[in-house]
Coordinates of C-alpha atoms and ligand atoms in Angstrom, one line a residue:
Chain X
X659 CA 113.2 -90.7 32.0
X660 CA 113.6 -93.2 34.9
X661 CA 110.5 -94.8 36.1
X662 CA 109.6 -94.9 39.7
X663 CA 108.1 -98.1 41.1
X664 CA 104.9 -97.9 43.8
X665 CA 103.7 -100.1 45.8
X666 CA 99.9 -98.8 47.0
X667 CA 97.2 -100.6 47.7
X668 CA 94.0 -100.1 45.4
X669 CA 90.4 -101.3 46.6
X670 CA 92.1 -103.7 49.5
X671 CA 94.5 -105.5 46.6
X672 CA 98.1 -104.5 47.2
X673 CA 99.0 -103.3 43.8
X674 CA 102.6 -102.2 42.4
X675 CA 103.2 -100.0 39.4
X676 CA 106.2 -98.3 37.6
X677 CA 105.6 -94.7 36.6
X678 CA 106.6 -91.8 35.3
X679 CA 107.1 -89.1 38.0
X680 CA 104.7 -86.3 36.0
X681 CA 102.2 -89.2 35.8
X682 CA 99.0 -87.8 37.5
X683 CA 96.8 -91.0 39.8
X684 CA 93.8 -90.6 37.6
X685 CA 96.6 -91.9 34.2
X686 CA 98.0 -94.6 36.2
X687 CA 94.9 -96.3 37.5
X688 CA 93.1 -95.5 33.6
X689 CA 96.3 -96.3 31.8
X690 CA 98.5 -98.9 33.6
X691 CA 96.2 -100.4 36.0
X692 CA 93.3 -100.6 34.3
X693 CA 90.2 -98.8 36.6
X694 CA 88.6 -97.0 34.1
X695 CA 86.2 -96.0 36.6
X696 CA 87.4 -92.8 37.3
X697 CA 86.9 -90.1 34.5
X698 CA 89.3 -87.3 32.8
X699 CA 86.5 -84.4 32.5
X700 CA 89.4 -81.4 32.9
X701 CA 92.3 -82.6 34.4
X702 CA 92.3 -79.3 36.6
X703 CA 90.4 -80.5 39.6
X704 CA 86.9 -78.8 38.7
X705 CA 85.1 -81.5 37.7
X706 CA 85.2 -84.7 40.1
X707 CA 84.9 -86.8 37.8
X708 CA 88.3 -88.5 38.9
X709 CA 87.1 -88.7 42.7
X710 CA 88.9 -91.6 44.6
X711 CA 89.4 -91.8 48.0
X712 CA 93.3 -92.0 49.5
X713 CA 93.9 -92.8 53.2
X714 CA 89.8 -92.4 53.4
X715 CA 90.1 -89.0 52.4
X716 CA 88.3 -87.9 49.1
X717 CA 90.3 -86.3 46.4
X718 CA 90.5 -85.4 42.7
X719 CA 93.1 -88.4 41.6
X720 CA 93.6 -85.9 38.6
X721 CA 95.4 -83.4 41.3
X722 CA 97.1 -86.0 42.7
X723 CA 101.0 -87.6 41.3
X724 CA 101.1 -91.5 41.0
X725 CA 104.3 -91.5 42.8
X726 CA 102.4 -90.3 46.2
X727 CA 100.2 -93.6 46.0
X728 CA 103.1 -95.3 47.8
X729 CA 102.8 -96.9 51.2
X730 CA 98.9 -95.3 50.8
X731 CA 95.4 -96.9 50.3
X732 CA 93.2 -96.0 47.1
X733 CA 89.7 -96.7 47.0
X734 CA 87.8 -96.8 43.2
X735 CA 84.4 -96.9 42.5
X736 CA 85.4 -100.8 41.0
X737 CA 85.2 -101.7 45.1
X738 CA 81.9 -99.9 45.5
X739 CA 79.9 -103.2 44.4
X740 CA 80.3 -106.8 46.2
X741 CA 80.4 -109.1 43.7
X742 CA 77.9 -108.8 41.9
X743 CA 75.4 -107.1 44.3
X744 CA 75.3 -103.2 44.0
X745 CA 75.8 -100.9 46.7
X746 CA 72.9 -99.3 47.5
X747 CA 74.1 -95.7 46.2
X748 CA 74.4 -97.4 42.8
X749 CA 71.2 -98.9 42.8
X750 CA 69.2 -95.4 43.8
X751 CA 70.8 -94.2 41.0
X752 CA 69.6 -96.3 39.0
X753 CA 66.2 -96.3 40.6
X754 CA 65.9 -92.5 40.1
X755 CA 67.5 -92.5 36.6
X756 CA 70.1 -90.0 37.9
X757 CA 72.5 -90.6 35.3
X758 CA 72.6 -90.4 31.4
X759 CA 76.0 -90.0 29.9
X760 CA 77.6 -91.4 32.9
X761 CA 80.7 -89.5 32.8
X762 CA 80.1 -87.6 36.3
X763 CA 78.8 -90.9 38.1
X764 CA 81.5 -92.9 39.2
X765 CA 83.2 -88.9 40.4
X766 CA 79.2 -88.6 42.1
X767 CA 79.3 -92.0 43.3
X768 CA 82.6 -92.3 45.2
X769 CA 81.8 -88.7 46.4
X770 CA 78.5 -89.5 48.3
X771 CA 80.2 -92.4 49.9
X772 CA 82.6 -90.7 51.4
X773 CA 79.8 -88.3 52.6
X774 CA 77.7 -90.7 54.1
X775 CA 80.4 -92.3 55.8
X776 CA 81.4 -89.0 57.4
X777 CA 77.9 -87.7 57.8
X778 CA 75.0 -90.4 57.3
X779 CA 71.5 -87.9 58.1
X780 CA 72.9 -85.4 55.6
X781 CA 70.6 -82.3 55.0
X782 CA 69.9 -81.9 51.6
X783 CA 72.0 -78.9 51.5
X784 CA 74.7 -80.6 52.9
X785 CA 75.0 -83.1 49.8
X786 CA 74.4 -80.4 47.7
X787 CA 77.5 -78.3 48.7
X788 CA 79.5 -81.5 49.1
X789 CA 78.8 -82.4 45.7
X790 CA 79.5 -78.9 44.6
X791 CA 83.0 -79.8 42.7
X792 CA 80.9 -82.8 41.3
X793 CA 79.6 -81.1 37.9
X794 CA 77.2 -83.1 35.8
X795 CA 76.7 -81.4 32.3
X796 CA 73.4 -83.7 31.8
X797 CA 71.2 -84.3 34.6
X798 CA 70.5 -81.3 35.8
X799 CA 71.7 -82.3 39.6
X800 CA 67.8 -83.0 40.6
X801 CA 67.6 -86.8 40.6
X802 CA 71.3 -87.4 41.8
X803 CA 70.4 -85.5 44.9
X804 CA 67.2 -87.2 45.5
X805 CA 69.2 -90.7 44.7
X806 CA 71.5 -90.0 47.5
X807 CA 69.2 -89.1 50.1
X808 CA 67.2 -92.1 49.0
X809 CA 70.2 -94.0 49.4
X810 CA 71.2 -92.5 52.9
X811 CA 67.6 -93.2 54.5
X812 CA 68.0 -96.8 53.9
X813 CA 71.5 -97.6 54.8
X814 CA 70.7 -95.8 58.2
X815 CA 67.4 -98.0 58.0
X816 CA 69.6 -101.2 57.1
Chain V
X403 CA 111.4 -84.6 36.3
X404 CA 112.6 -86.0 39.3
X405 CA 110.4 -86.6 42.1
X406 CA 111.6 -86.6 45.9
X407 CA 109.9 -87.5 49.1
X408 CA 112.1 -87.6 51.8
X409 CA 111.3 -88.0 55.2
X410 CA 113.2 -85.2 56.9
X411 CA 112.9 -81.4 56.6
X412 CA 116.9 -81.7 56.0
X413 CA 116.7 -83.2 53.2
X414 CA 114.2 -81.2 51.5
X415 CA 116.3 -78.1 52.1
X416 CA 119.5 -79.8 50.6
X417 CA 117.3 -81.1 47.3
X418 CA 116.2 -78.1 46.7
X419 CA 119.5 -75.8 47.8
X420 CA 120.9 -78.0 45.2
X421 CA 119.4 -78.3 42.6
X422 CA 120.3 -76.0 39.5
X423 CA 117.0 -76.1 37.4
X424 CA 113.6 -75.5 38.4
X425 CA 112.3 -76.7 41.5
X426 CA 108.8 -77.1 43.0
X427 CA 107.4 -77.8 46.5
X428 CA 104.4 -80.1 46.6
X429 CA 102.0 -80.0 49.4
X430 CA 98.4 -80.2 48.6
X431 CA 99.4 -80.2 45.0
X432 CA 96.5 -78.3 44.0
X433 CA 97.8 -75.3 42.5
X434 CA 101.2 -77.2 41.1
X435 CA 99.4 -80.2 39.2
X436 CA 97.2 -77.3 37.8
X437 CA 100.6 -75.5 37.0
X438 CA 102.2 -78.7 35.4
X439 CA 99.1 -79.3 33.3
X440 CA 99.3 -76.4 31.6
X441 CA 103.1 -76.6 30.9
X442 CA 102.8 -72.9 32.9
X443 CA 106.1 -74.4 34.8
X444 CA 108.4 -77.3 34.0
X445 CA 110.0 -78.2 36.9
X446 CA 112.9 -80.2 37.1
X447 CA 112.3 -81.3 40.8
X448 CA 109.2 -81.6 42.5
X449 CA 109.9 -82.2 46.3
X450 CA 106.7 -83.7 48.2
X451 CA 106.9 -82.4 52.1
X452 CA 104.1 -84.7 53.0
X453 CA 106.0 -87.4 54.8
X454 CA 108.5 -85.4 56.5
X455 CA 107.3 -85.7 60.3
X456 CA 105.3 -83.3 61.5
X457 CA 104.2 -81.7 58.7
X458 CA 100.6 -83.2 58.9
X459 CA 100.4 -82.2 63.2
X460 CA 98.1 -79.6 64.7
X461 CA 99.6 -79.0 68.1
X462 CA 98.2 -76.7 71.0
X463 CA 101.4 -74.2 71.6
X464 CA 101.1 -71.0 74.3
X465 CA 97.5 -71.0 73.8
X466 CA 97.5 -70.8 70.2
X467 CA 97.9 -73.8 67.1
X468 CA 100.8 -74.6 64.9
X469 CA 99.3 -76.3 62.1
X470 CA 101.8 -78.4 59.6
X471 CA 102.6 -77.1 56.5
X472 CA 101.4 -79.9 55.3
X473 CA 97.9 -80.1 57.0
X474 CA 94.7 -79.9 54.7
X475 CA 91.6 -77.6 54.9
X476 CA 89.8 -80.4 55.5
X477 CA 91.6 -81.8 59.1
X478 CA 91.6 -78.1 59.8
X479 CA 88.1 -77.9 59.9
X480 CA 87.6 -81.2 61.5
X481 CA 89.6 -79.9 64.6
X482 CA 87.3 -78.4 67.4
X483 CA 89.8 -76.7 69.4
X484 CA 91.3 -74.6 66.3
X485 CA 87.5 -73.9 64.6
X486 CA 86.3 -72.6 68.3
X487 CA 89.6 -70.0 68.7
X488 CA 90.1 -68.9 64.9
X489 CA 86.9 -69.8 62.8
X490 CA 87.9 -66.9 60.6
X491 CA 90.9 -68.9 59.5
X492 CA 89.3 -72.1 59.5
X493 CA 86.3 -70.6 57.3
X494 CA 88.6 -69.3 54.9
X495 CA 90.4 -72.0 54.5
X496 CA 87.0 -73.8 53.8
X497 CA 86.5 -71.9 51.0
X498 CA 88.9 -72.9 48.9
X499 CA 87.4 -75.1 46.0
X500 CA 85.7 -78.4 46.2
X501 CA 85.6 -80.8 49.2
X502 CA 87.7 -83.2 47.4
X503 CA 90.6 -79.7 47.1
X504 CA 89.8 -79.5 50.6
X505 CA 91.1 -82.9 50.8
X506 CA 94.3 -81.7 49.7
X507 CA 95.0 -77.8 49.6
X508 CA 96.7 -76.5 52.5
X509 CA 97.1 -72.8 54.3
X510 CA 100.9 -72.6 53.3
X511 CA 100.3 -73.7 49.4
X512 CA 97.7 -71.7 49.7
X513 CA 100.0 -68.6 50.9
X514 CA 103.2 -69.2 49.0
X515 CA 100.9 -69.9 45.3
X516 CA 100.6 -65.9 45.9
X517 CA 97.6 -65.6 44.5
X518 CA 95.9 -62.0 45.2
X519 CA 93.0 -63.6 45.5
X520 CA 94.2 -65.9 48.1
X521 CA 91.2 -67.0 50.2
X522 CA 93.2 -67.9 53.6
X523 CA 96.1 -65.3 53.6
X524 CA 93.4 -62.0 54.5
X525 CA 92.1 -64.4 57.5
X526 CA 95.7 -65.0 58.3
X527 CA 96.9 -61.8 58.2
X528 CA 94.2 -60.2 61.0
X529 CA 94.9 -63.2 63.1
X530 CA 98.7 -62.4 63.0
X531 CA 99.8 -65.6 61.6
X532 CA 103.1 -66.6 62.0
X533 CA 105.4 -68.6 58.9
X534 CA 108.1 -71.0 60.3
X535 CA 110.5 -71.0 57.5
X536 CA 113.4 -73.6 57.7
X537 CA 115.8 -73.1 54.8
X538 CA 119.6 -73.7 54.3
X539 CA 120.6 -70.8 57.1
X540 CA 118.7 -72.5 59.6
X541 CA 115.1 -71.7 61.2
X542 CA 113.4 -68.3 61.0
X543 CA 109.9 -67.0 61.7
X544 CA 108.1 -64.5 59.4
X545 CA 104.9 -62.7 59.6
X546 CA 102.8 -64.3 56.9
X547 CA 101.7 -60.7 55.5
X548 CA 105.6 -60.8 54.5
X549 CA 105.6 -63.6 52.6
X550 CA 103.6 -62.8 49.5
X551 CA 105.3 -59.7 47.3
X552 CA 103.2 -59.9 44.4
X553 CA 101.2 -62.4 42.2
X554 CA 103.4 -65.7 42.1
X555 CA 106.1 -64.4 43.5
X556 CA 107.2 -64.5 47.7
X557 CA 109.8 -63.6 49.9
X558 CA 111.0 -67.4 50.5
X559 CA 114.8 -67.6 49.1
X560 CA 116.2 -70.9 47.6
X561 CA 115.7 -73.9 49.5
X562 CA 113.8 -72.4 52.3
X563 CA 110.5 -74.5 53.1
X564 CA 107.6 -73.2 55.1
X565 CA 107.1 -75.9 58.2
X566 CA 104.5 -74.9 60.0
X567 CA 102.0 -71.6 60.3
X568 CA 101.4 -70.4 63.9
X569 CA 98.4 -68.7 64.8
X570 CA 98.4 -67.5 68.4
X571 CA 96.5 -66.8 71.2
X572 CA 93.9 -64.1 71.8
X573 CA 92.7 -62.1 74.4
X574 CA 88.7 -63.2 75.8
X575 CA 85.7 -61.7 73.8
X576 CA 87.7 -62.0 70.4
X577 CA 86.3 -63.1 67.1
X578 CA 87.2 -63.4 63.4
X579 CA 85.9 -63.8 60.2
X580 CA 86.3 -63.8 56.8
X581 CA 83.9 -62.9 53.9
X582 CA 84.3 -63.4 49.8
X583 CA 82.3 -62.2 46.9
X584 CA 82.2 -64.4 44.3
X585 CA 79.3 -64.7 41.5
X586 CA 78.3 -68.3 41.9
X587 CA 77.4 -69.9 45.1
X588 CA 80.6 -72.4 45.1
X589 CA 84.1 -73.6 43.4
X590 CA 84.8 -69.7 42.1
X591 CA 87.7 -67.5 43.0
X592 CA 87.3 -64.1 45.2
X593 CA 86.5 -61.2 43.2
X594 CA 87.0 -59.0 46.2
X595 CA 87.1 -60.3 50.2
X596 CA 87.6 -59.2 53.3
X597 CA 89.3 -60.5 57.0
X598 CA 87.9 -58.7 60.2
X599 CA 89.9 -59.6 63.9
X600 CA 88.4 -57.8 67.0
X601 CA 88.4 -58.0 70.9
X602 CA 85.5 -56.0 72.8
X603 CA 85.4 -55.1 76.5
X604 CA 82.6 -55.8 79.1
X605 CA 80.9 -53.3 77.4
X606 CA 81.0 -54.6 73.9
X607 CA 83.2 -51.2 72.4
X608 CA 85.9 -52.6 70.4
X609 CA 89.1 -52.2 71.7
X610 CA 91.4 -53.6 69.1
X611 CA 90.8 -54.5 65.6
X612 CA 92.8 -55.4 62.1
X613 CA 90.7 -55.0 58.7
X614 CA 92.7 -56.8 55.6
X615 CA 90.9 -57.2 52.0
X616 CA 92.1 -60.0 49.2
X617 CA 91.9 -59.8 45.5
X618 CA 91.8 -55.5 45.0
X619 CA 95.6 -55.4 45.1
X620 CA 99.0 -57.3 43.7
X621 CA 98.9 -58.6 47.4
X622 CA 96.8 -58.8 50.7
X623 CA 96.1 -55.2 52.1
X624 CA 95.8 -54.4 56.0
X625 CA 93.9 -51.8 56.1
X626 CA 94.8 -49.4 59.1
X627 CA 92.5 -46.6 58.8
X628 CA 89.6 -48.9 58.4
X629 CA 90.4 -51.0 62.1
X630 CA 90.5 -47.5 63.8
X631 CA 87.2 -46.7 62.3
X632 CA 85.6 -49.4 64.6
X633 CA 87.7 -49.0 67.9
X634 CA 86.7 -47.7 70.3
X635 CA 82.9 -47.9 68.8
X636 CA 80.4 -50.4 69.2
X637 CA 80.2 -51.0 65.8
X638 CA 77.2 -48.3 65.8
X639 CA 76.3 -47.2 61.7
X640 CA 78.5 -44.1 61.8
X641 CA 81.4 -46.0 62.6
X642 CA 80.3 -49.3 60.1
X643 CA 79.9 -46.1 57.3
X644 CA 83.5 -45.3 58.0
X645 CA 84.9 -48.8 58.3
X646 CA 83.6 -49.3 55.0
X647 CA 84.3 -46.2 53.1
X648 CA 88.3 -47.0 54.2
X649 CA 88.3 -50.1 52.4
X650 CA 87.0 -49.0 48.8
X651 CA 89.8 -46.1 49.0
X652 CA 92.1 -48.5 49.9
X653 CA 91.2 -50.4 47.0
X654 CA 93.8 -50.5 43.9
X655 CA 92.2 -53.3 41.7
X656 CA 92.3 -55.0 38.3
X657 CA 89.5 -54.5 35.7
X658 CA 89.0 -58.3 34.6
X659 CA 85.7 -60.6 33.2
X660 CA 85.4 -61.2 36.6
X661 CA 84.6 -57.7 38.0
X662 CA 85.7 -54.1 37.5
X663 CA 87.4 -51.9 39.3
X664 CA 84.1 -50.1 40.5
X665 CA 83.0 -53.7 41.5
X666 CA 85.7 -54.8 43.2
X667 CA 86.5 -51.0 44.8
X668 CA 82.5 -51.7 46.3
X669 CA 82.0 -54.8 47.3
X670 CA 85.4 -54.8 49.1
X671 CA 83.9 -52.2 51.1
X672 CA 80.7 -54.7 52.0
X673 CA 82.5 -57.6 52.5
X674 CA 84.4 -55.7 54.7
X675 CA 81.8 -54.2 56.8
X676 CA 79.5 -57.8 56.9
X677 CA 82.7 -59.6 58.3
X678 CA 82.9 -56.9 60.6
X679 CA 79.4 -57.8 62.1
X680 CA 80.1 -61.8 62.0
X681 CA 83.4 -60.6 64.2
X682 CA 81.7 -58.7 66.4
X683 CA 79.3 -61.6 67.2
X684 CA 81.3 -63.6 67.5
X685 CA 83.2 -61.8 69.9
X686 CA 80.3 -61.9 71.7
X687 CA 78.9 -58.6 71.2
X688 CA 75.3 -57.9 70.8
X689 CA 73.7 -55.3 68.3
Ligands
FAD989 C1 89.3 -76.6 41.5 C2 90.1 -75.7 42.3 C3 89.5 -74.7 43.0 C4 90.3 -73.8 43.8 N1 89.6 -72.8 44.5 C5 90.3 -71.9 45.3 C6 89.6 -70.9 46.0 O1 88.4 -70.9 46.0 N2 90.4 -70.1 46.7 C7 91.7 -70.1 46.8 O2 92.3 -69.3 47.5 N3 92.4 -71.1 46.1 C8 91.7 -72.0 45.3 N4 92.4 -73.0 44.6 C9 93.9 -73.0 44.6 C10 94.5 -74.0 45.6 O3 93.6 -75.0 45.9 C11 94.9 -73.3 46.9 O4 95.8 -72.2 46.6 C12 95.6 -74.3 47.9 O5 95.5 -73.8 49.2 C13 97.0 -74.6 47.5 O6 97.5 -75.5 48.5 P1 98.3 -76.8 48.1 O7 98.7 -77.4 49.4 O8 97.5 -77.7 47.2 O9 99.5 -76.2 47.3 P2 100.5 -76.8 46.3 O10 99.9 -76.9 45.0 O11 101.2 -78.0 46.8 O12 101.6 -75.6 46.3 C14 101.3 -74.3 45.9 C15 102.6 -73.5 45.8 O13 103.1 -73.2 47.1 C16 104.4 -73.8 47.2 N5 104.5 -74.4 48.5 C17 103.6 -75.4 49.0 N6 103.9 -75.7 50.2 C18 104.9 -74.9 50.6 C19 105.7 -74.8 51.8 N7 105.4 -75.5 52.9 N8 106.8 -73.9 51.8 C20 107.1 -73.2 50.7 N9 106.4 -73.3 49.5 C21 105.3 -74.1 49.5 C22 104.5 -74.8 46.0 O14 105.8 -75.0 45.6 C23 103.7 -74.1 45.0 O15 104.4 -73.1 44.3 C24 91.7 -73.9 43.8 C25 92.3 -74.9 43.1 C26 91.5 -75.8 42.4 C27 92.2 -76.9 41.6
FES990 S1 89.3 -84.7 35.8 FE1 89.9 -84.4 37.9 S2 88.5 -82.9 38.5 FE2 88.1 -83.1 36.4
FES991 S1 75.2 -87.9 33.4 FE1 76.4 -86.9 31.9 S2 77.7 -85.6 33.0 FE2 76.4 -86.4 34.5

C-alpha cells in the first residue's frame, strides 16, 4: 500500500508524517509521532478519550483520517503545559483529585479547554453536557466538574 | 485504499464515476470511520469533499440558507441568522452525539448515512429542505425526503455528490422544532422522534403545518393526516388529541433492546404533539 506524506502542524511545531490512508489521527500521533497523550478507549467516537483540537475545533482524533491533518493545525494535551509549569486546568485536577486511572483525562482535559475558550463563565450544566461524550469509568464525574469550574473562576480571575 | 482530496467538485464526480470498487464519500467522517472500524465496508476509495470550495459556506439565498455539504453541526449552530429562521433544523442537528461529533458530523452525512433514526432529516423534511446533487449528468435539485429509500441505502446514483442542502424561506409567525426520545439524557440514538413546521395568523390558528416522525419506519415519515389535525385550530386539546393519535397509527416500527413497537408506536405520538407546542411558540402563538 502506498503511503501518503502530511505535512500538519502539531502543538505550533510543523510536523511531517508518511501514512497509511486507513490510518485514523489518534494511530499517527500514538504510533508515528509519538503523543501518547491522547487515548484509544473505543475507537468509535464515544468516549473522548482521543480529544484534540484541529483548526481550533474539538474533535475525536479516533473519527478523524491522518491524511486530513494536511495543511491543518492539531493541538494535543502535550501543548497544554508551558514548560514545566501546568496549565491551570491540570493543576485543579490535581487539586480536586479528579482523576485515578487517567485514561479519560487528557480526552477531559483538552475538552474543557476548548470550552473555556469558547465560553469562559460556563454554568455547571453547560460543562456537564459539553463533557457529555467525555466518559470516565472511574471518577464518578463529581470532582472533574468541580475541577473545571475551579479552574474557570481563576483564569477569568487571572 | 486510496484516499482523494481534491479541490473541485469535478473531480470528485470523475473519482468516483470512475472508479470500479467500492467507493466512499467523507465529510464529517463520523459514520464512515465508524463503518471502516468495524470492517462493515471496505472501501476502495474514500474521497474527502472538505476542501472543495464552498463546501464549508453558509450563504443567505432568497431569504433562506444554503449550507455546504460539508458544514458541521457545530458552525451551524454558531450561526445567528440560520438558528433564528430554522431552530428546528439547527436543534436537530445539535443532537447528534458528542460536541466533539458536532465538530465534525454534518446534515448531508447525516442524511445520505440513511439511518431511520436520523436526527436532522425529520427537521429537514417539515422545513422542505432542498438537496443540490451534482453528479456526472450535471446539477440537479431533490427534495431531501427523496433521498433516503431505506436503511443505508439512498436515491444518489454513482458519482453523484450532495453540495449543498437549501432550506428556504418562510412566511412571518412560523416556527419549527424537533423532539427525540431517547433513554439517557445525552450521546444515545432516537428511539422514536418527531419534526413539527407551522405558520399561524394574527389570530394564532394555524394555517399550514407538516408533522414527520424518525426512527418508527425503514425511512422518515410525513405524516399528512396528523398536520391537518392542527390547521385551522389553535392548537386547542381536541385538536393536540388528534394530532397525536395520527402519529402512533402512522407508526410501522421495529421491536429492538431499544424499545418496542408499543414504545415507539407511543412516544412517537408525544414527541409529536410536544414539538407541536415548542412550534407553535415559537411561531409566536400563545396558549
Ligand atoms: C459517538 C457518535 C454519536 C452519534 N450520535 C448520533 C445521533 O445522536 N443522531 C444521529 O442522527 N446520528 C448520530 N451519529 C451518526 C453521525 O454522527 C451522523 O450521521 C452524522 O451527521 C454523519 O455526518 P458526517 O459528515 O460525519 O458523515 P460521514 O461519515 O462523512 O458520511 C456518512 C455517509 O454519507 C455519505 N456522504 C457524506 N457526505 C455526502 C455528500 N455530500 N453527498 C453524498 N453522500 C455523502 C458518506 O459517503 C457516508 O456513506 C453518531 C455518531 C457517533 C460516532
Ligand atoms: S477513542 Fe476516540 S472516542 Fe473513544
Ligand atoms: S480516571 Fe479512569 S476513566 Fe476517568
Amino acid at each position: 500500500m502506498s503511503k501518503i506524506h502530511v505535512s500538519t502542524s502539531i502543538n505550533g511545531d510543523a510536523v511531517e508524517y508518511l501514512c497509511d490512508p486507513s490510518e485514523t489521527l489518534l494511530d499517527v500521533l500514538r504510533n508515528r509521532v509519538g503523543l501518547t497523550g491522547a487515548k484509544e478507549g473505543c475507537g468509535s467516537g464515544d468516549c473522548g478519550a482521543c480529544s484534540v483540537e484541529l483548526d481550533g475545533r474539538l474533535v475525536c482524533s479516533c473519527l478523524v483520517l491522518a491524511a486530513e491533518a494536511e495543511g491543518k493545525e492539531v493541538s494535543t494535551v502535550e501543548g497544554m503545559a508551558d514548560g514545566e509549569k501546568l496549565h491551570v486546568l491540570q493543576q485543579k485536577i490535581l487539586d480536586h483529585a479528579a482523576l485515578q486511572c487517567g485514561v479519560c483525562t487528557p480526552g477531559i482535559l483538552v475538552a474543557a479547554k476548548a470550552l473555556l475558550e469558547k465560553n469562559p463563565d460556563p454554568t455547571e450544566t453547560e460543562v456537564r453536557y459539553w463533557l457529555a461524550g467525555n466518559l470516565c469509568r472511574c471518577t464518578g464525574y463529581d470532582k472533574i466538574i468541580r475541577a473545571v469550574m475551579d479552574a474557570a473562576a481563576e483564569m477569568r480571575g487571572a | 485504499m486510496r484516499f482523494e482530496s481534491p479541490d473541485t467538485i469535478e473531480q470528485a464526480v470523475e473519482l468516483l464515476n470512475t472508479c470500479d470498487g467500492i467507493s466512499r464519500l467523507l465529510a464529517g467522517g463520523t459514520d464512515v470511520l465508524v463503518q471502516l472500524r468495524l470492517a462493515l465496508v471496505e472501501p476502495d476509495l474514500i474521497v474527502d469533499i472538505k476542501n472543495i470550495a464552498g463546501m464549508r459556506n453558509i450563504t443567505a439565498e432568497d431569504g433562506g440558507f444554503r449550507i455546504g455539504a460539508a458544514v458541521s453541526g457545530a458552525e451551524m449552530g454558531e450561526h445567528e441568522g440560520l438558528v433564528a429562521l430554522w431552530p428546528g433544523v439547527v436543534e436537530a442537528m445539535e443532537l447528534v452525539g458528542s460536541t466533539q461529533v458536532q465538530g465534525r458530523a454534518t446534515l448531508a452525512g447525516n442524511l445520505c448515512n440513511a439511518s431511520p433514526a436520523a436526527d436532522s432529516v425529520p427537521a429537514m423534511v417539515v422545513a422542505n429542505a432542498v438537496a443540490r446533487i451534482v453528479g456526472p449528468n450535471g446539477t440537479r435539485d431533490c427534495p431531501v425526503i427523496d433521498i433516503p429509500v431505506g436503511p443505508s441505502k439512498t436515491s444518489l446514483a454513482k458519482g453523484e455528490v450532495i453540495t449543498s442542502i437549501y432550506l428556504p424561506a418562510r412566511p412571518d409567525n412560523s416556527g419549527d422544532a424537533y423532539l427525540r426520545f431517547i433513554p439517557r439524557t445525552e450521546m444515545d440514538i432516537a428511539v422514536s422522534s418527531a419534526g413539527v413546521n407551522l405558520t399561524i395568523d394574527s389570530a394564532g390558528v394555524v394555517t399550514q403545518a407538516q408533522v414527520s416522525l424518525g426512527a418508527v419506519a425503514p425511512t422518515v415519515l410525513v405524516v399528512d393526516d396528523a398536520a391537518k389535525a392542527i390547521i385551522g385550530t389553535k392548537l386547542d386539546d381536541d385538536a393536540i388529541s388528534a394530532l397525536q393519535a395520527a402519529c402512533s397509527a402512522a407508526c410501522n416500527p421495529i421491536d429492538d433492546k431499544r424499545g418496542t413497537v408499543e414504545f415507539r408506536t407511543k412516544t412517537a405520538g408525544v414527541m409529536a404533539k410536544r414539538a407541536a407546542l415548542i412550534a407553535y411558540s415559537r411561531a409566536g402563538g400563545s396558549k
